[in-house]
Coordinates of C-alpha atoms and ligand atoms in Angstrom, one line a residue:
M3 CA -40.1 -0.5 67.5
K4 CA -43.4 -3.3 67.5
I5 CA -46.3 -0.8 68.6
L6 CA -49.4 -3.0 70.4
S7 CA -52.2 -1.3 69.8
V8 CA -55.5 -2.1 71.7
T9 CA -58.8 -0.4 70.9
S10 CA -62.8 -1.1 70.9
E11 CA -62.5 -0.2 66.8
I12 CA -60.7 0.2 63.8
Y13 CA -61.6 1.6 60.2
P14 CA -62.3 -0.2 57.7
L15 CA -63.7 -3.2 59.8
I16 CA -65.9 -1.2 62.7
K17 CA -66.4 2.4 62.8
T18 CA -68.4 4.4 64.8
G19 CA -66.9 7.4 64.9
G20 CA -63.7 9.4 64.6
L21 CA -61.8 6.9 67.2
A22 CA -61.7 3.9 64.1
D23 CA -60.6 6.6 62.1
V24 CA -57.4 7.8 63.9
T25 CA -56.4 4.1 64.5
G26 CA -56.7 2.4 61.1
S27 CA -54.8 5.5 59.9
L28 CA -52.1 5.8 62.1
P29 CA -50.3 2.6 61.8
K30 CA -50.3 3.2 58.0
A31 CA -48.7 6.5 58.9
L32 CA -46.0 5.2 61.1
S33 CA -45.1 2.7 59.1
P34 CA -42.1 4.6 57.4
L35 CA -41.2 6.3 60.3
G36 CA -40.3 2.4 61.1
I37 CA -43.2 1.7 63.6
E38 CA -45.0 -1.6 63.0
T39 CA -47.9 -1.3 64.7
T40 CA -50.2 -5.2 65.6
S41 CA -53.7 -3.4 66.7
L42 CA -55.7 -6.0 68.6
I43 CA -59.5 -5.9 68.8
P44 CA -62.7 -7.8 69.4
G45 CA -64.3 -10.3 66.9
Y46 CA -67.4 -8.7 66.5
P47 CA -69.8 -10.6 63.8
R48 CA -68.6 -7.4 61.3
V49 CA -65.1 -7.6 62.2
M50 CA -65.2 -11.6 61.7
R51 CA -67.0 -12.1 58.2
Q52 CA -64.4 -9.4 56.8
L53 CA -61.3 -11.6 57.6
Q54 CA -60.5 -13.7 55.0
Q55 CA -57.7 -15.7 56.0
T56 CA -56.9 -16.1 59.6
T57 CA -54.5 -17.6 61.8
P58 CA -55.3 -18.6 65.0
L59 CA -52.6 -18.3 67.6
L60 CA -53.8 -18.9 70.8
E61 CA -56.2 -20.5 73.2
F62 CA -57.2 -17.8 76.0
D63 CA -59.4 -20.7 78.1
D64 CA -59.6 -18.6 80.7
L65 CA -60.1 -14.6 80.3
L66 CA -61.9 -13.6 83.5
G67 CA -63.7 -17.1 83.1
E68 CA -64.1 -16.7 79.5
R69 CA -62.2 -19.0 76.5
A70 CA -61.1 -17.0 73.3
T71 CA -59.0 -17.8 70.2
L72 CA -56.6 -15.4 69.5
L73 CA -56.0 -14.7 65.6
H74 CA -53.7 -12.8 63.4
A75 CA -55.6 -11.4 60.5
Q76 CA -54.5 -8.7 57.8
V77 CA -56.8 -6.1 56.2
E78 CA -55.4 -3.2 54.1
G79 CA -52.8 -2.9 55.3
L80 CA -53.4 -3.4 59.4
D81 CA -51.7 -6.2 60.6
L82 CA -54.6 -7.0 63.2
L83 CA -54.8 -9.6 66.6
V84 CA -58.6 -10.7 67.0
L85 CA -59.8 -11.3 70.1
D86 CA -62.4 -14.3 69.0
A87 CA -64.7 -14.5 71.4
P88 CA -68.6 -15.3 70.7
A89 CA -69.7 -15.4 74.4
L90 CA -69.1 -11.2 74.5
Y91 CA -68.4 -10.6 70.7
D92 CA -71.3 -12.3 69.1
R93 CA -74.2 -10.6 69.3
S94 CA -76.4 -8.5 67.6
G95 CA -76.5 -4.4 67.9
G96 CA -73.4 -2.5 67.7
P97 CA -69.9 -3.0 69.5
Y98 CA -71.4 -0.7 72.7
V99 CA -75.0 -0.7 72.4
D100 CA -77.7 -3.2 71.4
G101 CA -80.6 -3.2 68.4
D102 CA -82.2 -0.5 70.6
G103 CA -79.6 1.5 71.0
K104 CA -78.8 0.4 75.2
D105 CA -75.4 -0.5 76.6
H106 CA -74.6 -4.2 76.1
P107 CA -74.9 -5.2 79.9
D108 CA -71.9 -7.0 80.3
N109 CA -69.5 -4.3 78.7
W110 CA -67.1 -3.8 81.7
K111 CA -66.6 -7.2 80.8
R112 CA -66.4 -7.3 77.3
F113 CA -63.3 -4.8 77.3
A114 CA -61.7 -5.7 80.6
V115 CA -61.3 -8.8 79.0
L116 CA -60.1 -7.4 75.8
S117 CA -57.6 -5.3 78.1
L118 CA -56.4 -9.1 79.6
A119 CA -56.2 -10.8 76.3
A120 CA -53.9 -7.2 75.5
A121 CA -51.5 -7.7 78.7
E122 CA -51.3 -11.3 78.5
I123 CA -49.7 -10.4 75.2
A124 CA -47.4 -7.7 76.5
G125 CA -46.4 -10.0 79.3
G126 CA -45.4 -12.8 76.3
A127 CA -48.2 -14.9 75.9
L128 CA -47.4 -15.2 72.4
P129 CA -44.3 -17.0 71.3
G130 CA -41.7 -15.3 69.5
W131 CA -43.4 -12.0 69.8
L132 CA -43.3 -9.1 72.3
P133 CA -44.5 -5.6 71.6
D134 CA -41.8 -2.5 72.5
L135 CA -44.9 -0.4 73.9
V136 CA -48.6 -0.8 74.3
H137 CA -50.8 1.7 73.1
T138 CA -54.6 1.7 75.2
H139 CA -57.2 4.1 73.2
D140 CA -60.0 5.1 75.4
W141 CA -61.9 3.5 78.5
Q142 CA -62.6 0.2 76.2
S143 CA -58.3 -0.9 76.3
A144 CA -57.4 1.1 79.8
M145 CA -57.6 -1.5 81.7
T146 CA -55.1 -2.9 79.3
S147 CA -52.1 -1.0 81.9
V148 CA -54.1 -1.8 85.4
Y149 CA -53.7 -5.9 84.1
M150 CA -49.6 -5.2 83.2
R151 CA -48.8 -3.6 85.7
E152 CA -50.5 -5.5 88.2
A153 CA -48.5 -8.7 86.9
G154 CA -45.6 -7.2 87.1
C155 CA -45.3 -5.9 83.3
M156 CA -43.3 -2.4 82.8
T157 CA -43.6 -2.5 79.0
P158 CA -44.0 0.9 78.5
V159 CA -47.9 2.2 77.7
V160 CA -49.4 5.5 76.2
I161 CA -53.0 5.9 76.4
T162 CA -54.5 8.4 74.2
I163 CA -58.1 9.7 75.4
H164 CA -60.3 10.9 72.4
N165 CA -63.1 11.6 74.7
I166 CA -62.6 11.9 78.2
A167 CA -67.0 12.0 78.8
F168 CA -66.9 7.9 78.3
Q169 CA -65.3 6.6 81.1
G170 CA -65.6 3.3 81.8
Q171 CA -67.6 3.6 85.0
Y172 CA -68.8 1.0 87.2
P173 CA -70.2 0.2 90.7
A174 CA -67.1 -0.9 92.7
G175 CA -68.4 -4.2 93.8
L176 CA -67.7 -5.3 90.1
L177 CA -64.1 -5.2 91.1
R178 CA -63.3 -9.0 92.3
H179 CA -64.8 -10.1 88.8
L180 CA -62.3 -8.0 87.2
G181 CA -59.8 -10.2 88.8
L182 CA -58.3 -7.6 90.6
P183 CA -56.5 -7.2 94.3
P184 CA -59.2 -5.3 97.2
E185 CA -55.8 -2.9 96.5
A186 CA -56.5 -2.2 93.2
Y187 CA -59.9 -0.1 94.8
S188 CA -57.8 2.7 95.7
M189 CA -57.4 6.8 95.2
D190 CA -53.9 5.8 93.0
R191 CA -55.3 2.7 90.5
L192 CA -59.3 2.5 90.2
E193 CA -61.7 4.3 92.9
Y194 CA -63.5 6.6 91.3
F195 CA -66.0 8.8 93.4
G196 CA -67.1 5.4 95.3
D197 CA -67.3 3.8 92.0
I198 CA -64.4 2.0 90.0
S199 CA -63.2 3.7 86.3
F200 CA -62.0 2.0 83.4
L201 CA -60.1 5.5 82.5
K202 CA -58.7 6.7 85.8
G203 CA -57.0 3.1 86.2
G204 CA -55.3 3.6 82.8
L205 CA -54.1 7.9 83.1
Q206 CA -52.8 6.5 86.8
T207 CA -50.9 3.3 85.2
A208 CA -49.6 4.6 81.8
D209 CA -46.2 6.3 81.2
V210 CA -47.7 8.8 79.3
I211 CA -50.7 10.4 78.3
T212 CA -51.7 11.4 74.9
T213 CA -55.1 13.6 73.6
V214 CA -55.6 14.2 70.5
S215 CA -54.9 17.8 70.3
P216 CA -53.1 20.5 72.3
T217 CA -56.1 22.8 73.3
Y218 CA -58.0 19.9 74.7
A219 CA -54.8 18.7 76.4
R220 CA -55.5 22.1 78.0
E221 CA -59.4 22.0 78.4
I222 CA -59.2 18.9 80.5
L223 CA -57.3 19.9 82.5
T224 CA -60.5 21.8 84.3
P225 CA -63.4 20.9 86.1
R226 CA -65.8 22.4 82.7
F227 CA -63.8 19.7 80.2
G228 CA -62.0 16.7 82.6
M229 CA -65.8 15.7 83.9
G230 CA -63.9 14.8 86.9
L231 CA -60.7 13.5 85.6
N232 CA -59.4 16.6 85.7
G233 CA -57.6 16.2 89.5
V234 CA -55.9 13.2 88.2
L235 CA -55.0 14.9 85.1
N236 CA -53.6 17.3 86.5
E237 CA -51.8 15.2 89.2
R238 CA -50.2 13.8 85.8
V239 CA -49.9 16.5 83.6
E240 CA -46.2 16.5 83.0
V241 CA -46.8 13.3 81.2
L242 CA -49.9 14.8 79.1
R243 CA -49.4 15.7 76.1
G244 CA -51.9 16.9 72.8
I245 CA -51.3 15.5 69.3
V246 CA -53.3 16.6 66.9
N247 CA -55.4 13.7 64.3
G248 CA -54.6 13.9 60.8
I249 CA -56.7 12.5 58.1
D250 CA -56.4 9.2 55.9
M251 CA -55.5 11.2 52.8
D252 CA -56.5 8.3 50.7
V253 CA -59.4 7.4 52.4
W254 CA -60.6 11.0 51.9
D255 CA -59.4 12.4 48.8
P256 CA -62.1 14.0 46.4
T257 CA -59.8 13.2 42.8
I258 CA -60.7 9.2 43.3
D259 CA -63.8 9.1 45.8
D260 CA -65.9 6.5 44.4
F261 CA -68.9 8.2 46.7
L262 CA -69.0 10.9 44.9
P263 CA -71.2 11.2 41.8
Q264 CA -68.0 13.5 40.7
T265 CA -64.7 14.0 41.6
F266 CA -62.4 17.4 42.2
D267 CA -59.7 19.1 43.1
I268 CA -58.4 22.9 43.7
A269 CA -57.9 23.4 40.0
N270 CA -61.7 21.8 39.3
L271 CA -64.0 23.3 41.6
R272 CA -66.6 23.6 38.9
R273 CA -66.7 20.0 39.3
K274 CA -67.6 19.7 43.2
R275 CA -71.0 21.6 42.2
E276 CA -71.9 18.4 39.7
N277 CA -72.7 16.9 43.5
R278 CA -75.2 19.0 44.2
K279 CA -78.0 17.8 42.1
P280 CA -77.8 13.8 43.0
L281 CA -77.1 15.0 46.8
L282 CA -80.5 17.2 46.9
E283 CA -82.1 14.2 45.3
R284 CA -80.7 11.5 47.3
F285 CA -82.3 13.6 50.2
G286 CA -85.9 14.5 48.9
L287 CA -84.6 18.5 49.0
D288 CA -85.7 21.3 46.0
E289 CA -84.6 21.4 43.1
D290 CA -81.0 23.6 43.3
D291 CA -81.1 27.1 42.3
G292 CA -77.8 27.7 44.2
G293 CA -78.0 28.7 47.4
P294 CA -76.2 27.6 49.8
I295 CA -76.1 23.6 51.2
F296 CA -75.6 23.6 55.5
S297 CA -74.5 19.8 56.2
A298 CA -73.8 18.0 59.2
V299 CA -72.3 14.6 59.1
S300 CA -72.1 13.9 63.4
R301 CA -73.3 11.4 66.2
L302 CA -76.2 13.0 67.4
T303 CA -75.2 13.4 71.3
W304 CA -75.0 16.4 73.2
Q305 CA -71.5 16.9 73.1
K306 CA -72.4 17.3 69.0
G307 CA -75.2 20.4 69.2
I308 CA -76.9 19.4 66.3
D309 CA -79.6 20.4 68.6
M310 CA -78.5 24.4 68.2
L311 CA -78.4 23.9 64.6
A312 CA -82.0 23.0 64.3
D313 CA -82.5 25.9 66.7
T314 CA -81.3 28.0 63.7
A315 CA -82.8 26.5 60.9
D316 CA -84.8 29.7 60.3
E317 CA -81.8 31.4 60.0
V318 CA -80.2 29.7 56.8
I319 CA -83.9 28.7 55.1
H320 CA -85.3 32.2 55.5
N321 CA -82.1 33.8 53.4
G322 CA -82.5 30.8 50.7
G323 CA -80.0 28.2 52.4
R324 CA -80.7 24.3 52.9
I325 CA -80.1 22.3 55.9
I326 CA -78.8 18.6 55.6
I327 CA -78.4 16.3 58.7
V328 CA -76.8 12.9 58.9
G329 CA -76.2 10.9 62.0
Q330 CA -77.4 9.1 64.8
G331 CA -77.4 8.7 68.9
D332 CA -79.4 10.1 71.4
H333 CA -83.3 9.3 70.7
A334 CA -84.6 13.0 71.8
I335 CA -82.3 14.8 69.8
E336 CA -83.2 12.9 66.9
Q337 CA -86.7 13.2 66.9
A338 CA -86.6 16.8 67.5
L339 CA -84.4 16.8 64.7
L340 CA -86.7 15.3 62.5
Q341 CA -89.7 17.4 63.7
T342 CA -87.6 20.4 63.1
A343 CA -87.2 19.3 59.3
A344 CA -90.8 18.4 58.7
R345 CA -91.3 22.4 58.9
Y346 CA -89.2 22.9 56.4
P347 CA -90.5 20.5 52.8
G348 CA -87.9 20.7 50.8
R349 CA -85.4 22.7 51.9
M350 CA -84.5 21.1 55.2
A351 CA -83.9 16.8 55.1
V352 CA -82.7 14.6 58.5
H353 CA -81.7 11.6 57.5
I354 CA -81.1 8.8 60.9
G355 CA -78.4 6.8 60.4
Y356 CA -75.0 5.4 60.0
D357 CA -73.8 5.0 56.6
E358 CA -69.8 5.7 55.0
P359 CA -70.7 7.0 51.2
T360 CA -73.3 9.0 52.5
A361 CA -70.6 10.9 54.6
H362 CA -68.8 11.4 51.4
L363 CA -71.4 12.5 49.3
V364 CA -72.5 15.1 51.5
Q365 CA -69.0 16.6 52.1
G366 CA -68.6 16.2 48.5
G367 CA -71.9 18.1 47.4
S368 CA -72.6 20.2 50.3
D369 CA -70.8 24.4 50.7
S370 CA -70.1 24.1 54.2
I371 CA -70.1 21.7 56.8
V372 CA -71.3 22.9 60.8
Q373 CA -70.3 21.4 64.0
P374 CA -71.0 23.1 66.4
S375 CA -69.6 21.1 69.2
R376 CA -69.6 21.8 73.1
F377 CA -66.5 20.5 73.2
E378 CA -64.9 18.6 70.6
P379 CA -61.0 16.8 71.6
C380 CA -60.5 16.9 68.5
G381 CA -62.9 16.6 65.5
L382 CA -62.2 15.3 62.1
T383 CA -65.6 15.8 59.8
Q384 CA -64.1 19.7 59.9
L385 CA -60.9 18.3 58.5
Y386 CA -62.8 16.2 55.7
A387 CA -64.7 19.0 54.9
L388 CA -61.4 21.6 54.4
R389 CA -60.2 18.3 52.1
Y390 CA -64.1 18.6 50.1
G391 CA -64.0 22.1 49.5
C392 CA -66.6 22.3 52.6
V393 CA -66.2 25.8 54.5
P394 CA -66.7 25.0 58.1
V395 CA -68.9 27.0 60.7
V396 CA -66.9 24.9 64.2
S397 CA -68.0 26.1 68.0
R398 CA -64.0 27.4 69.0
T399 CA -63.9 24.8 71.7
G400 CA -61.1 21.2 71.5
G401 CA -59.6 20.1 68.3
L402 CA -62.2 23.2 66.0
S403 CA -60.3 25.5 67.8
E404 CA -56.8 25.2 66.5
T405 CA -57.5 23.3 63.1
I406 CA -60.2 25.6 61.3
I407 CA -59.1 29.7 61.1
D408 CA -61.5 31.8 61.5
A409 CA -62.5 34.2 58.2
N410 CA -62.2 37.9 60.2
D411 CA -61.0 40.7 58.8
A412 CA -57.0 39.9 59.2
A413 CA -57.3 36.3 58.8
M414 CA -58.8 37.3 55.6
S415 CA -56.2 39.7 54.3
A416 CA -53.4 37.3 55.4
R417 CA -55.2 34.8 53.3
V418 CA -55.4 32.4 55.8
A419 CA -59.0 32.1 56.8
T420 CA -60.8 28.6 56.6
G421 CA -63.4 29.1 57.7
F422 CA -66.2 30.5 61.2
Q423 CA -65.7 30.3 64.4
F424 CA -68.3 31.1 66.9
H425 CA -68.0 31.7 70.7
P426 CA -69.8 32.0 72.7
V427 CA -71.2 27.9 72.5
T428 CA -74.8 29.0 72.7
T429 CA -77.5 28.8 69.4
N430 CA -77.3 32.7 69.9
G431 CA -73.2 32.4 69.1
L432 CA -73.7 29.9 66.1
R433 CA -76.2 31.9 64.9
L434 CA -74.2 35.0 64.3
A435 CA -71.7 32.8 62.6
L436 CA -74.2 31.1 59.9
R437 CA -75.3 35.1 59.4
R438 CA -71.7 35.5 58.7
A439 CA -71.4 32.2 56.3
L440 CA -74.2 33.4 54.5
H441 CA -73.3 36.7 54.2
A442 CA -69.5 35.3 52.5
Y443 CA -71.3 32.8 50.3
E444 CA -73.6 36.2 48.8
Q445 CA -69.5 37.1 47.3
P446 CA -68.5 34.1 45.5
K447 CA -65.1 35.9 44.8
M448 CA -64.8 35.4 49.0
W449 CA -66.1 32.1 49.5
A450 CA -63.7 30.5 46.2
R451 CA -60.9 32.0 48.5
L452 CA -62.1 30.5 51.7
Q453 CA -63.0 27.1 49.6
N454 CA -59.0 27.8 48.6
Q455 CA -57.5 28.0 51.4
G456 CA -59.5 25.1 53.3
M457 CA -58.5 22.9 50.3
K458 CA -54.5 24.0 51.0
T459 CA -54.5 23.3 54.2
K460 CA -52.1 20.1 55.2
F461 CA -54.0 17.9 57.4
S462 CA -52.2 14.7 56.2
W463 CA -51.0 12.8 59.3
E464 CA -47.0 13.3 58.5
R465 CA -46.4 15.7 61.2
S466 CA -48.6 14.4 64.1
A467 CA -47.3 10.3 63.3
Q468 CA -44.0 12.0 63.9
Q469 CA -44.7 13.4 67.6
Y470 CA -46.3 10.4 68.3
A471 CA -43.1 8.8 67.0
A472 CA -41.2 10.6 68.7
V473 CA -43.4 10.0 72.3
Y474 CA -42.8 6.1 71.9
R475 CA -38.7 6.8 71.3
S476 CA -38.6 8.9 74.2
L477 CA -40.3 5.6 75.9
A478 CA -37.8 2.9 74.5
H479 CA -35.4 3.0 77.3
K480 CA -38.2 0.9 79.4
A481 CA -37.5 -2.9 79.7
S482 CA -39.5 -4.9 76.6
S483 CA -36.9 -8.0 77.1
P484 CA -39.3 -10.7 77.9
Q485 CA -39.9 -10.3 81.7
T486 CA -39.4 -13.0 83.7
G487 CA -41.0 -13.6 86.4
L488 CA -44.0 -12.0 85.7
R489 CA -46.8 -12.9 88.3
R490 CA -50.2 -14.8 86.3
L491 CA -53.3 -13.0 87.2
K492 CA -55.7 -15.4 88.8
F493 CA -58.8 -14.8 87.3
W494 CA -62.2 -15.7 88.8
Ligands
LIG513 P1 -66.9 11.5 66.5 O1 -65.2 11.1 67.2 O2 -66.9 12.3 68.4 O3 -67.7 11.1 66.6 P2 -65.5 12.7 64.3 O4 -65.2 13.8 63.7 O5 -63.4 12.3 65.8 O6 -66.1 12.7 65.6 O7 -65.3 11.7 63.9 C1 -66.7 11.4 63.5 C2 -66.5 10.3 62.3 O8 -67.6 9.4 62.2 C3 -66.2 11.2 60.5 O9 -65.3 9.9 60.1 C4 -67.5 10.9 60.3 O10 -68.0 10.9 58.9 C5 -68.2 9.7 60.6 N1 -69.5 9.7 60.9 C6 -70.3 10.3 62.4 N2 -71.5 10.0 61.6 C7 -71.6 9.3 60.4 C8 -72.9 8.7 60.3 N3 -74.4 8.8 60.6 N4 -72.9 8.1 59.1 C9 -71.8 8.4 58.4 N5 -70.8 8.2 59.1 C10 -70.6 9.6 60.2
LIG514 C1 -63.5 11.7 69.7 C2 -63.6 12.7 69.5 C3 -63.4 13.7 68.5 C4 -62.4 12.7 67.9 C5 -62.2 11.6 68.4 C6 -60.6 10.5 67.2 O1 -64.2 10.3 69.3 O2 -65.2 13.2 70.1 O3 -63.4 14.5 68.8 O4 -61.8 13.3 66.2 O5 -62.2 11.1 69.3 O6 -59.9 11.4 67.7

C-alpha cells in the first residue's frame, strides 16, 4: 500500500516539536507491515541544505500564483517529495515564525500551497505514481482533502490531529485567494465562526480522523479541550480514533546515544549517574551533592504549564533539588522563567533555545522530567524520560494520563508504577506531586524500582503502527485507480 504523508515538519530534517518526531518515525514503523510512505514537505532552507541528491520530478507553474519544483530525495530511510517554492519557503526564521518569533504573514498561502500540491499528486500529477491513501497532519496540511474533494478526487484521506489548539484560522475574505468556489464557505466545509479554518476543512473532508491518544480523542469532544471544533468532532465521532504515539527506539536509545557523555542501560543504571556532572556543568549549576535533578525540555507555551514549575521551584530547591529548563516559545513565559532562575543561582538554570543534543543530555543526566501540561494530546518527552531512567512528574491529561502510571500504593505493590501524576492541573497540584517525588527520591530502593519499571515500559511504534495500518486498510476499498474526469482546479 502506498501512502502520501503531507507534513510541515519531519525529523531529522526540520523539527519544532513532536509532530516531526511522529512523521519521521511512523514511516519506518509502517514499512515492515507492507506500507510504503512518501512524505511531502516544504523546501525550507534547512531542508534544502540537508538534501544530498535530488531528482526534479515536476514543475508547478501556478500553485495559487506561485511557481514550484517538486523534487524527489531520500534521507535516512525516508522517501521524500520536497516542494521547492523559494517565494514561499526560502526565508530566515523557523517553519512558522520569523526571527522575531512572529508568524510569517503569508502562512495561509505557504500551507495552502503545500496542500494543493499534495492534492495534485493525489489526483495523478506524477506520471506513474499514485498514492492509495493520503495522510495529513494538523492544520498545515489539512487543506489537502478540501482541494482533493473539490477536484473530485476521492482517494481516501486520514487526518491526524496532533494539537487542536492550532487551527489555521483566517479571515473569510481569503477564500478567493485559495482558489476555492464560494460554496466552500459553508458549515460543512471551511466556515468557522465567521472566519475560515483550515483544520475544520480537513476534519470535514477526511475519511478518518485520528488523534494521538485515546484520552485526547475523548477530551476534544468537550468544549474545554475541543477549542471550538468539538461540535464538528461530535458530528464525526463515528470516524474519530485515538492512537497513541510511539517513539523512535533508534534515535532515543540510552545504550548508544552519541549525545550522552556516558551511555547506560537498565542493567547498569550506575552509569547514568556519570552524566550528572557534565549536565550540571553544562548549565552552570552547583557541584553535585546527590540531590534530585528535576528538568523540563519543552516548548514554552501556556499549554505546557512550565510557568507552574517556576512557581513551585521553592519546593524543589528548599528540599535539596535542582531545576533545569530547556525550551523556547512565549516571550513572557521565557522572561518569567529567567527571573525565577536568577533567584536561585547555582540551583536552577533556564536555557532559552532549541537544541537536540542538549535535549538528550538532559534526559540522560536528570532524575525526573516534569511535564505539567494544561492539555497534552500525547506528549513524547515523558516517553523519552521513561526510556532514559528519569521518573516523570506529569499532569493527568491527554496522553500523559495514559502513558504514565501513578506511583500510588496499589501501583507500587503491583510493580507497575512509572511516575507521578497530579490532578487538578494547578500549581498546588504540581507542588504536591513534586513533594511525593522528592519523598520517593529519599528512598533509593523505591526510586530505583520506579526507574526500572519505566525503562521496561514498551513505547515502540510496533502496536500503534499496526493500528494505523488497520485504519489505512479499512479504507483501502475506496478508489485509488487513476481517476479520470478530475476537474483541474482554477487558481488565481
Ligand atoms: P510538542 O510536540 O507539543 O512540543 P512533544 O512532547 O510531543 O510536545 O514533543 C516535543 C519534542 O520536541 C521532543 O522531541 C522534545 O525533545 C523536543 N523539544 C522540545 N523543546 C525542545 C528544545 N528546546 N530543544 C530541543 N528539543 C526540544
Ligand atoms: C503535538 C502535541 C503533543 C504530541 C505531538 C506529536 O505537538 O502537543 O502532545 O505528542 O504533537 O503527536
